[in-house]
């Protein structure tokens, strides 16, 4: 340094300004599958038992609608399905009663318990459907009822202080009863299923199948399937809702072989080969309801209750209800139902079918 000038310590100051090199961030490791045999039992599999216990405590809702002309045994079949008097007897009018001028909707609720599991079952009957001389647009009250249940659920869902468990009155399944003519579907059958298949899960059934021979029944089932396909009518289980290959394989077999189920219903018991069976007595013998050689009631029962009940509820919620909800909120500018801009009240949505979600 030159004499007379103070020491500037430039090197030291520069070293203070240069930041120290930071260590590189650690790359997160990929999750490694844990071998439970190595570290011991965790208990993840108990979630199934936890869910079972919770379901047993709270129970669940299942709402089934029956549609078809009078005299096809709708109420009897539903009673046979659930082995109890869950539906009114088929309405047979006497001379003092008047035939309904329009379709009436009658919902009857019951609580059924089996093995500790409670099910709140609601049977929705539609007396008067297809019984008039002029049946034009007679499906509209049914469509309106189905959409009203979606609307009721939506209004509860968008409430700020909504209930912990919203009462579910949505129709999870619609059994459509086809008359066993052996010929072809009526225009009314096609129009109903074409309109309603977009808003509810429709399962077509051929009623009173014991009035047809085995050959007639097989030919009629094939004819019905062909007419539904030609008219672009999708019934449950819909192909586009199959989630994986296993579902597709199982449901393809049902769609191609079982649908529509040819059924016989009866809540009367008879003695056959030393056993008590549900059946219908004819001059030629006993038609056993649960005998697959006689009818397909057992297939329908297993399908609706034992294998696809939960899926019926999920398709109703995830597809049909979500389609209605999206359309309703979109029409309302994204606001909750009934509230418009500046607090104006919007009119209710008419019972027009919503396009099926893809």
Tab-separated table of C-alpha atoms in Angstrom:
chain	number	residue	atom	x	y	z
A	1	UNK	CA	0.000	0.000	0.000
A	2	UNK	CA	1.066	3.606	-0.638
A	3	UNK	CA	2.103	5.498	2.345
A	4	UNK	CA	-0.444	8.089	3.620
A	5	UNK	CA	-3.598	6.317	2.243
A	6	UNK	CA	-5.906	4.381	4.569
A	7	UNK	CA	-6.371	0.641	4.073
A	8	UNK	CA	-9.550	0.028	2.027
A	9	UNK	CA	-9.931	-3.764	2.701
A	10	UNK	CA	-11.456	-4.195	-0.762
A	11	UNK	CA	-10.868	-7.922	-0.880
A	12	UNK	CA	-12.689	-8.461	2.369
A	13	UNK	CA	-15.728	-6.375	1.307
A	14	UNK	CA	-16.061	-8.219	-1.990
A	15	UNK	CA	-15.918	-11.560	-0.284
A	16	UNK	CA	-18.824	-10.437	1.923
A	17	UNK	CA	-20.985	-9.507	-1.123
A	18	UNK	CA	-20.571	-12.835	-2.904
A	19	UNK	CA	-23.232	-15.254	-1.587
A	20	UNK	CA	-22.145	-18.663	-0.465
A	21	UNK	CA	-23.125	-21.484	-2.791
A	22	UNK	CA	-26.392	-23.135	-1.667
A	23	UNK	CA	-26.783	-26.877	-1.650
A	24	UNK	CA	-28.941	-28.294	-4.455
A	25	UNK	CA	-32.479	-29.229	-3.401
A	26	UNK	CA	-32.907	-32.917	-2.765
A	27	UNK	CA	-34.838	-34.775	-5.477
A	28	UNK	CA	-37.872	-36.425	-3.869
A	29	UNK	CA	-37.678	-40.173	-3.941
A	30	UNK	CA	-40.334	-42.235	-5.636
A	31	UNK	CA	-42.724	-43.890	-3.181
A	32	UNK	CA	-41.560	-47.353	-2.363
A	33	UNK	CA	-44.108	-50.099	-1.791
A	34	UNK	CA	-43.956	-51.293	1.787
A	35	UNK	CA	-43.967	-54.990	2.373
A	36	UNK	CA	-46.322	-55.517	5.340
A	37	UNK	CA	-44.609	-58.820	6.069
A	38	UNK	CA	-41.352	-56.958	6.617
A	39	UNK	CA	-42.601	-54.202	8.930
A	40	UNK	CA	-45.613	-55.916	10.460
A	41	UNK	CA	-49.393	-55.586	10.123
A	42	UNK	CA	-50.712	-52.040	9.531
A	43	UNK	CA	-54.493	-52.534	9.489
A	44	UNK	CA	-55.473	-50.823	6.233
A	45	UNK	CA	-57.888	-53.639	5.438
A	46	UNK	CA	-60.064	-52.739	8.432
A	47	UNK	CA	-61.523	-49.828	6.427
A	48	UNK	CA	-64.026	-52.272	4.928
A	49	UNK	CA	-65.225	-53.294	8.378
A	50	UNK	CA	-65.372	-49.629	9.444
A	51	UNK	CA	-67.538	-48.795	6.429
A	52	UNK	CA	-69.776	-51.783	7.144
A	53	UNK	CA	-70.329	-50.719	10.758
A	54	UNK	CA	-71.118	-47.136	9.721
A	55	UNK	CA	-73.579	-48.311	7.065
A	56	UNK	CA	-75.258	-50.602	9.588
A	57	UNK	CA	-75.711	-47.673	11.967
A	58	UNK	CA	-76.954	-45.080	9.487
A	59	UNK	CA	-78.626	-47.342	6.918
A	60	UNK	CA	-79.149	-46.232	3.328
A	61	UNK	CA	-81.887	-45.097	0.953
A	62	UNK	CA	-83.085	-46.934	-2.137
A	63	UNK	CA	-85.926	-45.610	-4.280
A	64	UNK	CA	-87.456	-47.791	-6.975
A	65	UNK	CA	-90.147	-46.720	-9.461
A	66	UNK	CA	-92.501	-49.105	-11.259
A	67	UNK	CA	-94.115	-48.054	-14.542
A	68	UNK	CA	-96.485	-49.921	-16.828
A	69	UNK	CA	-100.096	-50.579	-17.688
A	70	UNK	CA	-102.483	-51.812	-15.023
A	71	UNK	CA	-102.829	-55.559	-14.663
A	72	UNK	CA	-99.177	-56.417	-15.361
A	73	UNK	CA	-98.438	-57.337	-11.717
A	74	UNK	CA	-96.158	-54.393	-10.870
A	75	UNK	CA	-97.011	-54.258	-7.166
A	76	UNK	CA	-96.909	-58.035	-6.800
A	77	UNK	CA	-93.453	-58.211	-8.376
A	78	UNK	CA	-92.022	-55.529	-6.079
A	79	UNK	CA	-93.507	-57.318	-3.061
A	80	UNK	CA	-91.864	-60.521	-4.297
A	81	UNK	CA	-88.502	-58.761	-4.791
A	82	UNK	CA	-88.342	-57.612	-1.184
A	83	UNK	CA	-90.330	-60.528	0.303
A	84	UNK	CA	-92.735	-58.195	2.064
A	85	UNK	CA	-95.793	-56.038	1.408
A	86	UNK	CA	-93.842	-52.955	0.345
A	87	UNK	CA	-96.241	-51.908	-2.414
A	88	UNK	CA	-99.973	-51.539	-2.704
A	89	UNK	CA	-101.756	-54.324	-4.475
A	90	UNK	CA	-102.179	-53.812	-8.181
A	91	UNK	CA	-104.990	-51.348	-8.574
A	92	UNK	CA	-108.119	-53.090	-9.857
A	93	UNK	CA	-110.952	-50.608	-10.108
A	94	UNK	CA	-114.432	-51.598	-9.017
A	95	UNK	CA	-117.607	-50.053	-10.356
A	96	UNK	CA	-117.651	-47.320	-7.721
A	97	UNK	CA	-114.117	-46.095	-8.443
A	98	UNK	CA	-113.166	-43.871	-11.358
A	99	UNK	CA	-110.255	-44.589	-13.645
A	100	UNK	CA	-107.586	-41.881	-13.093
A	101	UNK	CA	-107.715	-39.304	-15.871
A	102	UNK	CA	-103.977	-38.670	-15.632
A	103	UNK	CA	-100.967	-40.489	-14.275
A	104	UNK	CA	-100.809	-40.368	-10.493
A	105	UNK	CA	-97.574	-40.701	-8.530
A	106	UNK	CA	-97.788	-42.617	-5.259
A	107	UNK	CA	-94.687	-43.068	-3.079
A	108	UNK	CA	-94.746	-45.556	-0.226
A	109	UNK	CA	-91.845	-45.744	2.241
A	110	UNK	CA	-90.733	-48.700	4.340
A	111	UNK	CA	-87.749	-49.618	6.491
A	112	UNK	CA	-86.397	-53.096	5.799
A	113	UNK	CA	-83.741	-54.643	8.041
A	114	UNK	CA	-81.697	-57.727	7.228
A	115	UNK	CA	-78.543	-58.908	8.969
A	116	UNK	CA	-78.372	-55.685	10.956
A	117	UNK	CA	-78.397	-53.509	7.813
A	118	UNK	CA	-81.281	-51.035	7.514
A	119	UNK	CA	-82.609	-49.891	4.164
A	120	UNK	CA	-85.164	-47.144	3.779
A	121	UNK	CA	-87.019	-48.377	0.713
A	122	UNK	CA	-89.402	-46.142	-1.204
A	123	UNK	CA	-91.595	-47.660	-3.913
A	124	UNK	CA	-92.986	-45.120	-6.396
A	125	UNK	CA	-96.027	-46.428	-8.235
A	126	UNK	CA	-97.537	-44.751	-11.315
A	127	UNK	CA	-101.187	-45.879	-11.609
A	128	UNK	CA	-102.945	-44.631	-14.736
A	129	UNK	CA	-99.889	-44.839	-17.011
A	130	UNK	CA	-100.841	-46.145	-20.454
A	131	UNK	CA	-104.443	-46.890	-19.455
A	132	UNK	CA	-106.145	-44.090	-21.367
A	133	UNK	CA	-107.477	-44.002	-24.910
A	134	UNK	CA	-105.182	-41.061	-25.618
A	135	UNK	CA	-101.802	-41.614	-23.936
A	136	UNK	CA	-100.010	-38.723	-25.638
A	137	UNK	CA	-97.264	-37.297	-23.414
A	138	UNK	CA	-98.445	-39.384	-20.454
A	139	UNK	CA	-94.809	-39.808	-19.379
A	140	UNK	CA	-94.501	-36.091	-18.579
A	141	UNK	CA	-95.803	-36.324	-14.961
A	142	UNK	CA	-93.266	-39.098	-14.312
A	143	UNK	CA	-90.412	-37.090	-15.829
A	144	UNK	CA	-91.520	-34.065	-13.816
A	145	UNK	CA	-91.528	-36.107	-10.593
A	146	UNK	CA	-87.990	-37.428	-11.246
A	147	UNK	CA	-86.642	-33.922	-11.923
A	148	UNK	CA	-88.408	-32.561	-8.841
A	149	UNK	CA	-86.458	-35.018	-6.687
A	150	UNK	CA	-83.188	-33.827	-8.251
A	151	UNK	CA	-84.250	-30.234	-7.589
A	152	UNK	CA	-85.083	-31.013	-3.964
A	153	UNK	CA	-81.674	-32.623	-3.427
A	154	UNK	CA	-79.893	-29.733	-5.181
A	155	UNK	CA	-81.590	-27.096	-3.023
A	156	UNK	CA	-80.495	-28.931	0.128
A	157	UNK	CA	-76.977	-29.311	-1.224
A	158	UNK	CA	-76.419	-25.617	-1.985
A	159	UNK	CA	-77.718	-24.395	1.376
A	160	UNK	CA	-75.052	-22.656	3.449
A	161	UNK	CA	-76.181	-24.518	6.575
A	162	UNK	CA	-76.958	-27.799	4.902
A	163	UNK	CA	-77.842	-31.007	6.680
A	164	UNK	CA	-75.113	-33.485	7.516
A	165	UNK	CA	-77.073	-36.183	5.713
A	166	UNK	CA	-79.346	-34.936	2.931
A	167	UNK	CA	-82.530	-37.007	2.583
A	168	UNK	CA	-82.297	-38.825	-0.741
A	169	UNK	CA	-85.610	-39.081	-2.593
A	170	UNK	CA	-84.018	-39.368	-6.052
A	171	UNK	CA	-85.249	-42.285	-8.157
A	172	UNK	CA	-82.399	-44.802	-8.351
A	173	UNK	CA	-84.123	-47.369	-10.532
A	174	UNK	CA	-87.167	-47.511	-12.817
A	175	UNK	CA	-88.631	-50.929	-13.653
A	176	UNK	CA	-90.496	-50.558	-16.929
A	177	UNK	CA	-93.071	-53.328	-17.432
A	178	UNK	CA	-93.585	-54.546	-20.979
A	179	UNK	CA	-96.798	-56.360	-21.857
A	180	UNK	CA	-96.141	-60.001	-22.935
A	181	UNK	CA	-97.693	-59.589	-26.397
A	182	UNK	CA	-94.966	-61.578	-28.124
A	183	UNK	CA	-95.043	-59.135	-31.058
A	184	UNK	CA	-93.270	-55.796	-30.703
A	185	UNK	CA	-93.046	-52.811	-28.391
A	186	UNK	CA	-95.834	-50.256	-28.489
A	187	UNK	CA	-95.019	-46.706	-29.636
A	188	UNK	CA	-95.782	-45.628	-26.053
A	189	UNK	CA	-93.112	-47.994	-24.702
A	190	UNK	CA	-90.522	-46.604	-27.089
A	191	UNK	CA	-91.437	-42.960	-26.422
A	192	UNK	CA	-91.334	-43.418	-22.647
A	193	UNK	CA	-87.945	-45.139	-22.586
A	194	UNK	CA	-86.507	-42.713	-25.144
A	195	UNK	CA	-87.416	-39.721	-22.938
A	196	UNK	CA	-86.806	-41.182	-19.497
A	197	UNK	CA	-83.603	-43.163	-20.141
A	198	UNK	CA	-81.773	-39.823	-20.179
A	199	UNK	CA	-82.785	-38.922	-16.627
A	200	UNK	CA	-83.143	-42.244	-14.769
A	201	UNK	CA	-81.829	-45.823	-14.780
A	202	UNK	CA	-84.406	-47.858	-16.730
A	203	UNK	CA	-84.544	-51.644	-16.424
A	204	UNK	CA	-87.035	-53.193	-18.888
A	205	UNK	CA	-88.900	-56.312	-17.722
A	206	UNK	CA	-91.395	-58.516	-19.547
A	207	UNK	CA	-94.316	-59.034	-17.177
A	208	UNK	CA	-96.274	-62.266	-16.702
A	209	UNK	CA	-93.777	-64.272	-18.718
A	210	UNK	CA	-95.660	-67.495	-17.909
A	211	UNK	CA	-98.232	-66.563	-20.579
A	212	UNK	CA	-95.611	-67.299	-23.277
A	213	UNK	CA	-93.910	-70.526	-24.302
A	214	UNK	CA	-90.129	-70.768	-23.948
A	215	UNK	CA	-89.697	-70.218	-27.697
A	216	UNK	CA	-92.042	-67.220	-27.720
A	217	UNK	CA	-90.254	-65.728	-24.727
A	218	UNK	CA	-86.812	-66.104	-26.326
A	219	UNK	CA	-87.959	-64.580	-29.625
A	220	UNK	CA	-89.744	-61.701	-27.877
A	221	UNK	CA	-86.655	-60.859	-25.795
A	222	UNK	CA	-84.522	-60.710	-28.931
A	223	UNK	CA	-87.097	-58.554	-30.713
A	224	UNK	CA	-87.286	-56.104	-27.802
A	225	UNK	CA	-83.478	-55.797	-27.632
A	226	UNK	CA	-83.349	-55.144	-31.382
A	227	UNK	CA	-86.072	-52.464	-31.241
A	228	UNK	CA	-84.346	-50.687	-28.371
A	229	UNK	CA	-81.059	-50.712	-30.290
A	230	UNK	CA	-82.647	-49.470	-33.544
A	231	UNK	CA	-84.346	-46.603	-31.673
A	232	UNK	CA	-81.134	-45.646	-29.852
A	233	UNK	CA	-82.588	-46.327	-26.397
A	234	UNK	CA	-80.004	-46.981	-23.688
A	235	UNK	CA	-81.169	-48.976	-20.686
A	236	UNK	CA	-79.267	-49.756	-17.487
A	237	UNK	CA	-76.433	-50.801	-17.339
A	238	UNK	CA	-75.364	-48.339	-20.040
A	239	UNK	CA	-72.253	-49.315	-22.007
A	240	UNK	CA	-70.539	-45.944	-21.593
A	241	UNK	CA	-70.677	-46.216	-17.787
A	242	UNK	CA	-68.692	-49.474	-17.547
A	243	UNK	CA	-65.616	-48.527	-15.537
A	244	UNK	CA	-63.273	-51.409	-16.339
A	245	UNK	CA	-62.931	-54.629	-18.314
A	246	UNK	CA	-64.466	-56.728	-15.536
A	247	UNK	CA	-67.582	-54.527	-15.439
A	248	UNK	CA	-67.814	-54.560	-19.237
A	249	UNK	CA	-67.586	-58.356	-19.424
A	250	UNK	CA	-70.213	-58.848	-16.709
A	251	UNK	CA	-72.591	-56.199	-18.039
A	252	UNK	CA	-72.232	-57.277	-21.680
A	253	UNK	CA	-73.491	-60.718	-20.689
A	254	UNK	CA	-76.487	-59.151	-18.918
A	255	UNK	CA	-77.261	-56.819	-21.841
A	256	UNK	CA	-76.976	-59.521	-24.498
A	257	UNK	CA	-78.521	-62.491	-22.687
A	258	UNK	CA	-80.745	-61.424	-19.776
A	259	UNK	CA	-82.267	-58.096	-20.822
A	260	UNK	CA	-85.171	-57.614	-20.744
A	261	UNK	CA	-85.839	-59.913	-17.776
A	262	UNK	CA	-88.866	-62.142	-18.386
A	263	UNK	CA	-90.410	-62.418	-14.923
A	264	UNK	CA	-93.305	-63.796	-12.913
A	265	UNK	CA	-94.227	-62.360	-9.529
A	266	UNK	CA	-96.165	-64.006	-6.711
A	267	UNK	CA	-96.425	-63.600	-2.954
A	268	UNK	CA	-98.194	-66.932	-2.457
A	269	UNK	CA	-96.456	-70.086	-1.254
A	270	UNK	CA	-97.089	-73.641	-2.438
A	271	UNK	CA	-95.743	-77.054	-1.508
A	272	UNK	CA	-93.506	-78.500	-4.252
A	273	UNK	CA	-91.491	-81.688	-3.664
A	274	UNK	CA	-91.679	-81.188	0.081
A	275	UNK	CA	-90.509	-77.540	-0.079
A	276	UNK	CA	-92.402	-74.269	0.310
A	277	UNK	CA	-91.888	-72.111	-2.793
A	278	UNK	CA	-93.263	-68.831	-4.108
A	279	UNK	CA	-95.306	-69.493	-7.198
A	280	UNK	CA	-98.423	-69.230	-9.343
A	281	UNK	CA	-100.844	-72.114	-9.552
A	282	UNK	CA	-102.104	-73.055	-13.015
A	283	UNK	CA	-104.140	-76.015	-14.319
A	284	UNK	CA	-100.838	-77.460	-15.585
A	285	UNK	CA	-98.856	-77.117	-12.379
A	286	UNK	CA	-96.995	-74.576	-10.223
A	287	UNK	CA	-94.931	-71.814	-11.838
A	288	UNK	CA	-92.018	-71.425	-9.395
A	289	UNK	CA	-90.979	-67.796	-9.197
A	290	UNK	CA	-87.383	-68.469	-8.122
A	291	UNK	CA	-86.801	-71.394	-10.500
A	292	UNK	CA	-84.677	-70.257	-13.465
A	293	UNK	CA	-86.221	-72.990	-15.597
A	294	UNK	CA	-89.590	-71.264	-15.163
A	295	UNK	CA	-88.728	-67.534	-15.285
A	296	UNK	CA	-85.931	-65.000	-14.751
A	297	UNK	CA	-87.157	-63.458	-11.515
A	298	UNK	CA	-84.095	-64.708	-9.601
A	299	UNK	CA	-81.796	-63.030	-12.171
A	300	UNK	CA	-83.659	-59.717	-11.798
A	301	UNK	CA	-83.543	-59.898	-7.992
A	302	UNK	CA	-79.813	-60.657	-7.952
A	303	UNK	CA	-79.163	-57.906	-10.496
A	304	UNK	CA	-81.117	-55.150	-8.722
A	305	UNK	CA	-80.311	-56.038	-5.114
A	306	UNK	CA	-77.296	-58.317	-4.798
A	307	UNK	CA	-74.869	-57.112	-7.480
A	308	UNK	CA	-75.860	-53.670	-8.853
A	309	UNK	CA	-77.758	-51.831	-6.100
A	310	UNK	CA	-74.783	-49.674	-5.116
A	311	UNK	CA	-73.951	-48.990	-8.761
A	312	UNK	CA	-77.553	-47.914	-9.419
A	313	UNK	CA	-77.167	-45.339	-6.653
A	314	UNK	CA	-73.767	-44.173	-7.924
A	315	UNK	CA	-74.896	-43.789	-11.554
A	316	UNK	CA	-77.925	-41.830	-10.327
A	317	UNK	CA	-75.703	-39.467	-8.329
A	318	UNK	CA	-72.643	-39.199	-10.594
A	319	UNK	CA	-74.369	-39.175	-13.986
A	320	UNK	CA	-78.088	-38.315	-13.963
A	321	UNK	CA	-78.061	-35.957	-10.968
A	322	UNK	CA	-74.784	-34.274	-11.995
A	323	UNK	CA	-76.164	-33.712	-15.497
A	324	UNK	CA	-79.289	-32.103	-14.030
A	325	UNK	CA	-77.225	-30.077	-11.531
A	326	UNK	CA	-74.819	-28.751	-14.182
A	327	UNK	CA	-77.674	-27.726	-16.489
A	328	UNK	CA	-79.616	-26.124	-13.638
A	329	UNK	CA	-76.686	-24.051	-12.376
A	330	UNK	CA	-75.645	-23.130	-15.907
A	331	UNK	CA	-79.163	-21.883	-16.707
A	332	UNK	CA	-79.063	-19.914	-13.463
A	333	UNK	CA	-75.703	-18.276	-14.162
A	334	UNK	CA	-73.911	-20.463	-11.605
A	335	UNK	CA	-76.116	-19.284	-8.745
A	336	UNK	CA	-78.016	-21.578	-6.390
A	337	UNK	CA	-81.509	-22.583	-7.625
A	338	UNK	CA	-84.185	-19.957	-7.070
A	339	UNK	CA	-81.744	-17.005	-6.802
A	340	UNK	CA	-81.139	-14.709	-9.736
A	341	UNK	CA	-79.237	-11.481	-10.101
A	342	UNK	CA	-80.095	-8.839	-7.495
A	343	UNK	CA	-81.979	-11.416	-5.469
A	344	UNK	CA	-84.704	-12.066	-8.056
A	345	UNK	CA	-86.418	-15.413	-7.857
A	346	UNK	CA	-86.116	-17.561	-10.964
A	347	UNK	CA	-88.955	-19.759	-12.206
A	348	UNK	CA	-88.632	-23.537	-11.727
A	349	UNK	CA	-87.017	-25.576	-14.466
A	350	UNK	CA	-89.551	-27.385	-16.702
A	351	UNK	CA	-89.372	-31.161	-16.946
A	352	UNK	CA	-87.246	-31.290	-20.080
A	353	UNK	CA	-84.789	-34.167	-20.397
A	354	UNK	CA	-81.114	-33.460	-19.968
A	355	UNK	CA	-78.548	-34.928	-22.372
A	356	UNK	CA	-76.720	-37.920	-20.952
A	357	UNK	CA	-73.273	-37.050	-19.682
A	358	UNK	CA	-70.446	-38.643	-21.564
